[in-house]
Short mmCIF file of C-alpha atoms and ligand atoms in Angstrom, two decimals:
data_model
loop_
_atom_site.label_atom_id
_atom_site.label_comp_id
_atom_site.label_asym_id
_atom_site.label_seq_id
_atom_site.Cartn_x
_atom_site.Cartn_y
_atom_site.Cartn_z
CA MET B 1 164.75 87.34 80.98
CA GLN B 2 163.53 85.92 77.72
CA SER B 3 161.27 88.82 76.34
CA LYS B 4 162.57 92.26 75.56
CA PRO B 5 163.10 94.57 78.53
CA LEU B 6 160.55 97.33 78.89
CA LYS B 7 161.21 100.94 78.97
CA ILE B 8 159.34 102.58 81.78
CA CYS B 9 159.30 106.21 83.04
CA LEU B 10 158.03 106.58 86.49
CA ALA B 11 157.07 109.88 87.90
CA SER B 12 156.36 110.22 91.66
CA SER B 13 156.05 112.96 94.26
CA GLU B 14 157.73 110.63 96.86
CA PHE B 15 160.60 108.12 96.87
CA THR B 16 162.19 106.46 99.80
CA THR B 17 164.96 107.26 100.91
CA LEU B 18 164.75 110.75 99.48
CA ALA B 19 161.42 112.21 100.23
CA LYS B 20 158.73 110.32 102.18
CA ALA B 21 155.35 111.21 103.56
CA GLY B 22 153.80 107.92 103.47
CA GLY B 23 153.60 104.55 101.85
CA LEU B 24 153.73 105.95 98.32
CA ALA B 25 157.49 106.79 98.86
CA ASP B 26 158.12 103.15 99.81
CA VAL B 27 156.27 101.67 96.79
CA ALA B 28 157.64 104.17 94.17
CA SER B 29 161.26 103.27 95.24
CA ALA B 30 160.94 99.48 95.81
CA LEU B 31 158.82 98.91 92.70
CA SER B 32 161.29 100.83 90.46
CA ILE B 33 164.27 99.15 92.10
CA TYR B 34 162.60 95.80 91.43
CA LEU B 35 161.92 96.74 87.81
CA ASP B 36 165.43 97.91 87.18
CA ARG B 37 166.97 94.78 88.82
CA ALA B 38 164.63 92.67 86.65
CA GLY B 39 166.35 94.08 83.70
CA HIS B 40 164.02 96.80 82.45
CA ASP B 41 165.08 100.25 81.50
CA VAL B 42 163.62 102.46 84.21
CA ARG B 43 163.77 106.26 84.61
CA VAL B 44 162.43 107.89 87.58
CA LEU B 45 161.64 111.59 88.12
CA LEU B 46 160.83 113.35 91.38
CA PRO B 47 161.11 116.91 92.59
CA PHE B 48 164.62 117.97 94.10
CA TYR B 49 163.00 119.06 97.30
CA ALA B 50 165.02 121.24 99.78
CA ARG B 51 165.63 118.42 102.16
CA ILE B 52 167.12 116.13 99.53
CA GLU B 53 169.96 118.69 99.21
CA SER B 54 171.07 117.90 102.90
CA LEU B 55 171.33 114.17 102.16
CA GLY B 56 174.84 114.71 100.54
CA LEU B 57 173.87 112.50 97.46
CA ASP B 58 176.09 112.01 94.55
CA ILE B 59 174.64 114.33 91.97
CA GLU B 60 175.59 114.53 88.36
CA PRO B 61 174.51 117.11 85.74
CA VAL B 62 172.84 115.81 82.61
CA PRO B 63 173.79 118.14 79.63
CA GLU B 64 170.52 117.40 77.56
CA LEU B 65 168.50 118.31 80.55
CA ALA B 66 170.43 121.46 81.95
CA SER B 67 168.46 124.45 81.09
CA MET B 68 164.90 123.59 80.28
CA SER B 69 161.68 125.55 80.54
CA THR B 70 157.95 124.95 80.12
CA ARG B 71 155.12 127.46 79.94
CA LEU B 72 153.10 127.42 83.22
CA GLY B 73 150.58 129.82 84.52
CA GLY B 74 151.17 132.16 81.71
CA VAL B 75 155.06 132.43 82.38
CA GLU B 76 157.96 130.41 81.18
CA GLN B 77 159.11 128.38 84.11
CA PRO B 78 162.71 127.49 84.05
CA TYR B 79 163.82 124.22 85.43
CA SER B 80 166.70 121.69 85.05
CA ILE B 81 167.10 117.94 85.76
CA VAL B 82 170.07 116.29 87.39
CA ARG B 83 170.92 112.62 87.96
CA ALA B 84 171.20 111.16 91.51
CA ARG B 85 173.24 108.16 92.47
CA LEU B 86 171.54 106.09 95.05
CA PRO B 87 173.83 104.32 97.66
CA ASN B 88 171.80 101.12 97.27
CA ALA B 89 170.89 100.71 93.63
CA ASN B 90 171.97 101.47 90.18
CA LEU B 91 168.41 102.68 89.26
CA LYS B 92 168.46 105.99 86.96
CA VAL B 93 166.81 108.57 89.32
CA TYR B 94 166.48 112.07 88.19
CA LEU B 95 165.69 115.08 90.22
CA LEU B 96 163.63 118.00 88.94
CA GLN B 97 165.39 121.19 90.20
CA CYS B 98 163.19 124.33 90.50
CA PRO B 99 163.88 125.99 93.71
CA ALA B 100 160.93 128.33 93.39
CA PHE B 101 158.53 125.29 93.60
CA TYR B 102 160.50 122.83 95.71
CA SER B 103 162.64 124.63 98.27
CA ARG B 104 159.83 124.59 100.90
CA GLY B 105 159.56 123.22 104.24
CA SER B 106 157.57 120.13 103.33
CA ILE B 107 156.79 117.80 100.35
CA TYR B 108 153.14 118.95 100.18
CA THR B 109 151.93 122.53 100.99
CA ASP B 110 148.80 124.40 101.26
CA ASP B 111 150.32 127.13 99.11
CA GLN B 112 148.38 128.84 96.22
CA ASP B 113 150.57 127.24 93.65
CA GLU B 114 150.49 123.52 94.89
CA HIS B 115 148.82 122.45 91.65
CA LEU B 116 151.61 123.98 89.61
CA ARG B 117 154.33 122.28 91.66
CA PHE B 118 152.90 118.95 90.37
CA VAL B 119 151.84 120.13 86.99
CA LEU B 120 155.57 120.98 86.53
CA LEU B 121 156.54 117.46 87.73
CA SER B 122 154.10 115.90 85.17
CA ARG B 123 155.27 117.94 82.27
CA ALA B 124 158.91 117.79 83.10
CA ALA B 125 158.70 113.99 83.16
CA ILE B 126 157.33 114.07 79.65
CA GLU B 127 159.88 116.59 78.52
CA MET B 128 162.70 114.71 80.06
CA CYS B 129 161.81 111.69 77.86
CA GLN B 130 161.78 113.89 74.76
CA HIS B 131 165.15 115.38 75.47
CA LEU B 132 166.83 112.01 76.30
CA ARG B 133 164.93 110.51 73.19
CA PHE B 134 163.75 107.91 75.69
CA ALA B 135 160.65 106.23 74.15
CA PRO B 136 158.79 104.57 77.11
CA ASP B 137 156.64 101.72 76.54
CA ILE B 138 154.91 102.55 79.86
CA PHE B 139 154.64 105.87 81.67
CA HIS B 140 153.76 104.99 85.29
CA CYS B 141 152.02 107.74 87.15
CA HIS B 142 151.11 107.63 90.81
CA ASP B 143 148.18 109.46 92.64
CA TRP B 144 146.90 112.92 91.63
CA GLN B 145 150.16 114.55 91.63
CA THR B 146 151.13 112.96 88.30
CA ALA B 147 147.57 112.02 87.04
CA LEU B 148 147.46 114.78 84.36
CA ILE B 149 150.20 112.96 82.38
CA PRO B 150 147.89 110.58 80.48
CA LEU B 151 145.89 113.58 79.18
CA TYR B 152 149.17 115.56 78.28
CA LEU B 153 150.54 112.54 76.41
CA ARG B 154 147.25 112.17 74.31
CA THR B 155 147.07 115.87 73.52
CA VAL B 156 149.86 118.36 73.99
CA TYR B 157 152.90 116.05 73.34
CA ALA B 158 151.04 113.49 71.04
CA TRP B 159 152.94 115.06 68.13
CA ASP B 160 156.11 113.59 69.40
CA ARG B 161 156.94 110.23 67.77
CA VAL B 162 158.95 109.34 70.73
CA PHE B 163 155.59 108.59 72.46
CA GLU B 164 154.18 106.71 69.58
CA HIS B 165 154.00 103.39 71.45
CA THR B 166 153.71 104.79 74.95
CA ARG B 167 150.95 103.55 77.13
CA SER B 168 150.05 105.34 80.53
CA VAL B 169 149.35 103.54 83.70
CA LEU B 170 147.82 105.32 86.75
CA THR B 171 148.28 103.75 90.09
CA ILE B 172 145.82 105.00 92.85
CA HIS B 173 147.43 104.90 96.19
CA ASN B 174 144.75 106.67 98.05
CA ILE B 175 141.44 107.94 96.52
CA GLY B 176 141.03 110.29 99.43
CA TYR B 177 143.39 112.67 97.89
CA GLN B 178 142.24 113.72 94.45
CA GLY B 179 143.95 117.08 93.71
CA MET B 180 140.90 119.32 93.19
CA PHE B 181 141.71 122.85 92.23
CA PRO B 182 139.55 125.78 91.12
CA SER B 183 138.61 125.89 87.43
CA TYR B 184 140.17 129.42 86.91
CA THR B 185 143.57 127.72 87.05
CA LEU B 186 142.65 125.90 83.77
CA PRO B 187 144.74 128.29 81.46
CA GLN B 188 147.80 127.61 83.76
CA LEU B 189 147.73 124.05 82.57
CA GLY B 190 148.85 124.82 79.08
CA LEU B 191 146.20 122.36 77.66
CA GLY B 192 145.29 124.68 74.74
CA SER B 193 142.73 123.10 72.50
CA ALA B 194 142.51 119.98 74.77
CA GLU B 195 140.68 121.75 77.51
CA HIS B 196 137.38 120.36 76.43
CA LEU B 197 138.61 116.83 77.30
CA LEU B 198 138.60 117.72 81.01
CA HIS B 199 135.48 116.68 82.90
CA GLN B 200 132.85 119.25 81.68
CA ASP B 201 130.41 118.97 84.62
CA ASP B 202 133.31 119.54 87.13
CA LEU B 203 134.41 122.67 85.23
CA LYS B 204 130.76 123.87 85.50
CA ASP B 205 130.99 123.32 89.15
CA GLY B 206 134.24 125.31 89.14
CA VAL B 207 136.78 122.48 89.80
CA ILE B 208 139.45 120.48 88.02
CA ASN B 209 139.98 117.08 89.40
CA TYR B 210 143.31 115.72 88.64
CA LEU B 211 142.82 112.22 89.80
CA LYS B 212 139.49 111.93 87.85
CA THR B 213 141.35 113.24 84.73
CA GLY B 214 143.87 110.45 85.25
CA ILE B 215 141.14 107.94 85.56
CA MET B 216 139.52 109.06 82.44
CA TYR B 217 142.65 109.01 80.25
CA ALA B 218 145.10 106.35 81.58
CA GLN B 219 145.22 103.28 79.60
CA LEU B 220 145.36 101.23 82.54
CA ILE B 221 144.35 101.98 86.14
CA THR B 222 145.81 100.11 89.09
CA THR B 223 145.33 100.28 92.78
CA VAL B 224 147.34 98.81 95.55
CA SER B 225 145.23 95.75 96.67
CA PRO B 226 142.51 93.53 95.06
CA THR B 227 139.95 94.36 97.91
CA TYR B 228 140.45 98.16 97.38
CA ALA B 229 140.13 97.78 93.68
CA ARG B 230 136.52 96.39 94.26
CA GLU B 231 135.84 98.80 97.18
CA ILE B 232 136.47 101.96 95.16
CA LEU B 233 133.88 101.07 92.59
CA GLY B 234 131.12 101.43 95.22
CA ASP B 235 129.69 104.50 96.95
CA ASP B 236 131.28 103.82 100.35
CA TYR B 237 134.74 103.98 99.19
CA GLY B 238 134.81 105.57 95.89
CA MET B 239 134.73 109.14 97.41
CA GLY B 240 132.91 110.43 94.32
CA LEU B 241 135.07 108.79 91.75
CA ASN B 242 133.14 105.48 91.69
CA VAL B 243 131.27 106.51 88.71
CA ALA B 244 134.40 107.55 86.83
CA LEU B 245 135.94 104.41 87.82
CA ARG B 246 132.92 102.20 86.87
CA GLU B 247 133.09 103.65 83.34
CA ARG B 248 136.82 102.21 83.15
CA MET B 249 135.83 98.99 85.01
CA GLY B 250 137.56 96.61 82.81
CA THR B 251 140.85 98.47 83.22
CA VAL B 252 140.93 98.62 87.00
CA THR B 253 143.20 96.07 88.57
CA GLY B 254 144.39 95.54 92.19
CA ILE B 255 147.86 94.52 92.89
CA LEU B 256 148.92 94.24 96.64
CA ASN B 257 152.14 96.30 97.45
CA GLY B 258 155.28 94.34 98.21
CA VAL B 259 157.62 94.82 101.10
CA ASP B 260 161.15 95.96 100.55
CA TYR B 261 163.00 93.43 102.66
CA ASP B 262 166.31 95.18 102.21
CA GLU B 263 164.98 97.59 104.68
CA TRP B 264 162.24 95.76 106.69
CA ASP B 265 163.65 92.46 107.85
CA PRO B 266 164.56 91.89 111.51
CA GLN B 267 167.30 89.53 110.54
CA THR B 268 169.31 92.14 108.87
CA ASP B 269 167.79 95.47 110.10
CA THR B 270 170.72 97.67 111.27
CA LEU B 271 168.51 100.34 112.81
CA ILE B 272 167.11 98.11 115.61
CA PRO B 273 168.87 97.24 118.81
CA ALA B 274 169.06 93.61 118.20
CA ARG B 275 168.48 91.25 115.19
CA PHE B 276 166.22 88.25 115.29
CA GLY B 277 164.13 85.95 113.06
CA PRO B 278 161.75 82.95 113.27
CA ASP B 279 164.40 80.54 114.42
CA ASP B 280 165.67 82.81 117.28
CA LEU B 281 163.39 85.28 118.94
CA ALA B 282 165.63 86.34 121.77
CA GLY B 283 166.48 89.59 119.82
CA LYS B 284 162.83 90.54 119.79
CA ARG B 285 162.81 90.54 123.64
CA ALA B 286 165.86 92.71 123.68
CA CYS B 287 164.26 95.17 121.22
CA LYS B 288 160.97 95.22 123.43
CA GLU B 289 163.07 96.03 126.46
CA ARG B 290 165.17 98.84 124.86
CA LEU B 291 162.09 100.29 123.21
CA MET B 292 160.29 100.37 126.50
CA LEU B 293 163.18 101.95 128.42
CA GLU B 294 163.90 104.63 125.71
CA THR B 295 160.25 105.63 125.23
CA GLY B 296 159.63 106.15 128.99
CA LEU B 297 157.55 102.96 129.44
CA GLU B 298 157.85 100.73 132.60
CA ALA B 299 160.07 97.86 131.31
CA ASN B 300 157.56 95.17 132.34
CA LEU B 301 158.42 92.63 129.53
CA ASP B 302 155.35 90.42 130.41
CA ARG B 303 152.90 93.33 129.62
CA PRO B 304 151.73 93.31 126.00
CA LEU B 305 152.86 96.16 124.11
CA VAL B 306 150.83 97.58 121.21
CA GLY B 307 152.41 99.72 118.46
CA ILE B 308 150.96 102.43 116.21
CA VAL B 309 152.91 104.21 113.52
CA ALA B 310 150.80 106.31 111.24
CA ARG B 311 149.90 109.65 109.71
CA LEU B 312 147.49 110.95 112.38
CA VAL B 313 144.53 111.47 109.96
CA GLY B 314 140.95 110.32 109.96
CA GLN B 315 141.63 107.49 107.43
CA LYS B 316 143.62 105.57 110.01
CA GLY B 317 140.63 105.05 112.42
CA LEU B 318 141.94 107.02 115.27
CA ASP B 319 138.50 108.16 116.39
CA LEU B 320 137.91 104.52 117.40
CA VAL B 321 141.25 104.53 119.22
CA GLU B 322 139.87 107.66 121.07
CA GLN B 323 136.49 105.77 121.90
CA VAL B 324 138.00 102.51 122.90
CA VAL B 325 141.63 102.70 124.29
CA PRO B 326 141.26 104.93 127.30
CA SER B 327 138.70 102.71 128.96
CA LEU B 328 140.54 99.51 127.90
CA LEU B 329 143.67 100.76 129.58
CA GLU B 330 141.70 101.14 132.79
CA ARG B 331 140.29 97.58 132.52
CA ARG B 332 143.33 95.65 131.06
CA ASP B 333 147.06 95.53 131.54
CA PHE B 334 148.82 96.62 128.30
CA ALA B 335 151.14 99.41 127.05
CA LEU B 336 151.00 101.47 123.88
CA ASN B 337 153.80 102.97 121.90
CA VAL B 338 152.42 105.60 119.39
CA LEU B 339 154.47 107.33 116.60
CA GLY B 340 152.93 109.81 114.23
CA SER B 341 152.12 113.34 113.29
CA GLY B 342 149.15 114.95 111.50
CA GLU B 343 145.92 116.41 112.70
CA ARG B 344 146.07 118.34 115.86
CA ARG B 345 143.03 116.74 117.60
CA PHE B 346 144.83 113.36 117.42
CA GLU B 347 148.10 114.74 118.62
CA ASP B 348 146.28 116.42 121.58
CA PHE B 349 144.59 113.04 122.26
CA PHE B 350 147.76 111.16 122.38
CA ASN B 351 149.43 113.68 124.43
CA TRP B 352 146.58 113.51 126.97
CA LEU B 353 146.68 109.61 126.91
CA GLN B 354 150.41 109.70 127.64
CA SER B 355 149.91 111.91 130.63
CA ARG B 356 146.97 110.05 131.88
CA PHE B 357 148.67 106.62 131.62
CA ARG B 358 152.30 107.48 132.31
CA GLY B 359 154.55 104.64 132.13
CA ARG B 360 152.02 102.80 129.97
CA VAL B 361 151.45 105.03 127.06
CA SER B 362 154.26 106.74 125.13
CA PHE B 363 153.58 109.23 122.28
CA TYR B 364 156.27 110.57 119.90
CA ALA B 365 154.77 113.38 117.84
CA GLY B 366 156.76 113.66 114.58
CA TYR B 367 158.41 111.71 111.74
CA ASN B 368 161.11 109.40 113.05
CA ASN B 369 162.18 106.36 110.55
CA GLU B 370 164.42 104.73 113.22
CA LEU B 371 161.71 104.80 115.88
CA SER B 372 159.33 103.26 113.38
CA HIS B 373 161.67 100.29 113.03
CA TRP B 374 162.01 100.02 116.74
CA ILE B 375 158.34 99.93 117.35
CA GLU B 376 157.92 97.33 114.60
CA ALA B 377 160.67 95.16 116.31
CA GLY B 378 159.69 95.76 119.89
CA ALA B 379 156.05 95.83 119.98
CA ASP B 380 153.96 92.52 120.30
CA MET B 381 150.87 93.74 118.45
CA PHE B 382 150.45 96.46 115.85
CA LEU B 383 147.13 98.37 115.57
CA MET B 384 145.58 99.62 112.27
CA PRO B 385 141.95 100.08 112.75
CA SER B 386 141.60 102.04 109.45
CA LEU B 387 138.39 103.39 108.14
CA TYR B 388 139.83 102.60 104.77
CA GLU B 389 143.24 101.32 103.66
CA PRO B 390 144.21 101.01 100.01
CA CYS B 391 147.07 98.80 100.85
CA GLY B 392 148.83 99.51 104.13
CA LEU B 393 152.47 98.63 104.55
CA ASN B 394 152.99 98.63 108.28
CA GLN B 395 150.91 95.48 108.74
CA MET B 396 153.10 93.58 106.37
CA TYR B 397 156.27 94.91 108.02
CA SER B 398 154.76 93.88 111.36
CA LEU B 399 154.27 90.29 110.22
CA LYS B 400 157.95 89.97 109.23
CA TYR B 401 158.88 91.37 112.64
CA GLY B 402 156.51 88.90 114.54
CA THR B 403 154.24 91.79 115.68
CA VAL B 404 150.85 90.58 115.35
CA PRO B 405 148.51 92.86 113.36
CA ILE B 406 145.14 93.92 114.76
CA VAL B 407 143.26 95.52 111.72
CA ARG B 408 140.04 96.46 110.37
CA GLU B 409 138.96 94.11 107.45
CA THR B 410 139.31 96.55 104.64
CA GLY B 411 141.57 97.11 101.58
CA GLY B 412 145.02 95.65 101.68
CA LEU B 413 144.54 94.86 105.37
CA ALA B 414 141.81 92.22 104.32
CA ASP B 415 144.16 90.93 101.68
CA SER B 416 147.30 90.44 103.90
CA VAL B 417 145.88 89.51 107.44
CA GLN B 418 144.23 86.22 108.15
CA GLN B 419 142.10 85.52 111.21
CA ILE B 420 143.70 83.54 113.96
CA ASP B 421 141.96 80.36 114.60
CA PRO B 422 143.00 79.15 117.98
CA SER B 423 141.72 75.54 117.34
CA ASN B 424 144.33 74.82 114.70
CA ARG B 425 146.71 77.80 115.33
CA THR B 426 146.30 79.11 111.75
CA GLY B 427 146.09 82.85 110.99
CA ASN B 428 148.38 85.66 111.45
CA GLY B 429 146.32 88.40 113.09
CA ILE B 430 143.07 89.77 114.23
CA LEU B 431 140.63 91.40 111.98
CA PHE B 432 137.23 93.08 112.91
CA ARG B 433 134.71 94.16 110.19
CA ASP B 434 132.31 96.87 111.35
CA TYR B 435 133.86 100.36 111.81
CA ASN B 436 132.65 101.07 115.30
CA ALA B 437 133.81 100.87 118.88
CA GLN B 438 132.38 97.52 119.53
CA GLY B 439 134.45 96.01 116.73
CA LEU B 440 137.76 97.51 117.94
CA ASP B 441 137.10 96.72 121.46
CA TRP B 442 136.28 93.02 120.60
CA ALA B 443 139.54 92.85 118.50
CA LEU B 444 141.80 94.31 121.05
CA ASN B 445 140.46 92.16 123.87
CA ARG B 446 140.83 89.08 121.71
CA ALA B 447 144.46 89.87 121.02
CA LEU B 448 145.07 90.46 124.71
CA ASP B 449 143.48 87.11 125.62
CA PHE B 450 145.24 85.25 122.76
CA TYR B 451 148.50 86.77 124.05
CA GLN B 452 148.13 84.84 127.40
CA ASP B 453 148.30 81.63 125.57
CA LYS B 454 152.14 81.50 124.96
CA GLU B 455 152.12 78.57 122.52
CA LEU B 456 149.32 80.00 120.34
CA TRP B 457 151.03 83.38 120.26
CA HIS B 458 154.24 81.98 119.24
CA ALA B 459 152.68 79.92 116.46
CA VAL B 460 150.86 83.00 115.16
CA MET B 461 154.09 85.13 115.35
CA LEU B 462 155.77 82.46 113.22
CA ASN B 463 152.91 82.20 110.65
CA GLY B 464 153.37 85.83 110.02
CA MET B 465 157.23 85.86 109.95
CA ARG B 466 157.39 83.07 107.46
CA GLN B 467 155.11 84.80 104.92
CA ASP B 468 156.55 86.37 101.78
CA PHE B 469 155.31 89.79 100.50
CA SER B 470 158.47 90.59 98.67
CA TRP B 471 158.44 92.68 95.54
CA ASP B 472 159.83 89.60 93.66
CA ARG B 473 156.36 88.37 93.79
CA GLN B 474 154.21 91.52 93.44
CA GLY B 475 156.51 93.35 91.00
CA ALA B 476 156.08 90.57 88.55
CA GLN B 477 152.28 91.21 88.29
CA TYR B 478 153.01 94.78 87.19
CA VAL B 479 155.37 93.51 84.59
CA GLU B 480 152.67 91.18 83.24
CA LEU B 481 150.22 93.85 82.97
CA PHE B 482 152.74 96.37 81.32
CA ARG B 483 153.55 93.67 78.78
CA ARG B 484 149.95 93.05 78.02
CA LEU B 485 149.29 96.77 77.51
CA SER B 486 152.34 97.42 75.28
CA HIS B 487 151.54 94.64 72.77
P1 ADP J 1 149.98 105.71 104.29
O1 ADP J 1 150.76 105.67 102.97
O2 ADP J 1 148.48 105.75 104.18
O3 ADP J 1 150.66 106.65 105.24
P2 ADP J 1 151.26 102.99 104.58
O4 ADP J 1 151.03 101.92 105.80
O5 ADP J 1 151.22 102.46 103.20
O6 ADP J 1 150.17 104.16 104.91
O7 ADP J 1 152.70 103.58 104.81
C1 ADP J 1 153.08 104.43 105.85
C2 ADP J 1 154.65 104.39 105.78
O8 ADP J 1 154.97 105.76 106.36
C3 ADP J 1 155.08 103.33 106.61
O9 ADP J 1 156.44 103.00 106.03
C4 ADP J 1 155.33 103.94 107.95
O10 ADP J 1 156.35 103.35 108.74
C5 ADP J 1 155.66 105.25 107.62
N1 ADP J 1 155.41 106.42 108.66
C6 ADP J 1 154.24 106.89 108.82
N2 ADP J 1 154.25 107.79 109.82
C7 ADP J 1 155.52 107.80 110.25
C8 ADP J 1 156.26 108.51 111.29
N3 ADP J 1 155.58 109.44 112.03
N4 ADP J 1 157.59 108.31 111.33
C9 ADP J 1 158.21 107.30 110.62
N5 ADP J 1 157.56 106.73 109.64
C10 ADP J 1 156.19 107.01 109.43
C1 GLC J 2 148.59 105.33 100.44
C2 GLC J 2 147.67 104.41 101.30
C3 GLC J 2 148.18 103.18 101.82
C4 GLC J 2 149.13 102.45 100.77
C5 GLC J 2 150.18 103.46 100.24
C6 GLC J 2 151.18 102.90 99.31
O1 GLC J 2 148.97 106.35 101.06
O2 GLC J 2 146.90 105.11 102.29
O3 GLC J 2 147.34 102.22 102.27
O4 GLC J 2 149.78 101.42 101.44
O5 GLC J 2 149.56 104.58 99.68
O6 GLC J 2 150.56 102.36 98.23
#
């Protein structure tokens, strides 16, 4: 690297392989590992959740960070920070220890103090830099959980010269989750005389919106695909933040997420039953057979198999699946493998579908990383009919595994999937535009028809498998933005 390495502090509520609820975890870890390998000095902070304790990580105390405290909610909240060694990278990962906040059953909760759990993360990330005398060029914040950092840096901690050259970047992974809390919690944030900098109309309406505050004060705002960056400026996708975003329009950039091919490559994936690649697809057939057998499906290898792996929430377009898939299963011969957990109504639906179409539908309710790899490897098609999708990772994993994505044309799905054209065998998947049952029905029928044309299908699989969505390409775009900002 010719230019000076950047100093970057990245604060995140999720981080693969330590704590994952969705794609944020994959991005936080793969991006920071990329930046570290590219020679930048990266420090990551995430909470020491209860489940991380059971992973048996190599943990080291950090004397400067051993007994810290910050004033939260009117009381002094003690915490400490330790360093974790990752088995797969040298990256400097720090864990925020505060059992009162993080020794709970899940990463996110509906508890009364949910806001404080992440205010502590935000403030501790800043205080960690102070105590290490680490002067970041870039403070990289992710989603509402760390979106107050830009305001804290400009106010409560602005006195510290360690932040003299620090610029804050907020990456929005999902504008559907904004971190909105009652305004009576305001004194708990410790903003002192900076309270007037919060959005005053919101305060009058009785709320503090963490993500909006980040949008107001981060020096740069990014989101996880170019199409989503355009979409969130409008009424349909902005979810009430489009006005705040439009005020910062010049600073909103979309960078498509990358894929960590150390984890998601069928040629090296140790979690799947057999390995395969574009030059030898025999292993994919073996993966399909094992997947069908182990998930209780009839092992009919000629029957197209559709996979779904998702948080079972409205965003993922599952109401369309409810409307379309039962009748399509009556009419056409295909099988369905679903993995996910979330809203009760969707879990009930997939349980019903499984009992209605026994041997053709399999549903695993819960979180299962190994099964998610099996489905990527064994399915023929991957379904993501999302209402909105900031980026989406599974369609890109699918492409690498020769599993043709069927997606709605929105956000990162529109930026990574190209419509199949049977006349010249270009394209890598099937997109439908309008969010309605006819759209999804059309897309699924088209996929099932194309599947019958073995040569076309093979060409389309290879088109996807040969694409490169690696962080080497995508991460470089962050570095370029960071450099422009820190000059
Ligand atoms: P989102 O972040 O909105 O959930 P993404 O497509 O960006 O959507 O990322 C989802 C990630 O979470 C993928 O890596 C996917 O494999 C994983 N995932 C989602 N649900 C499950 C589950 N039930 N079991 C295992 N992995 C899951
Ligand atoms: C979010 C989005 C998803 C995106 C992920 C990682 O949770 O829903 O589309 O891929 O974050 O950026």
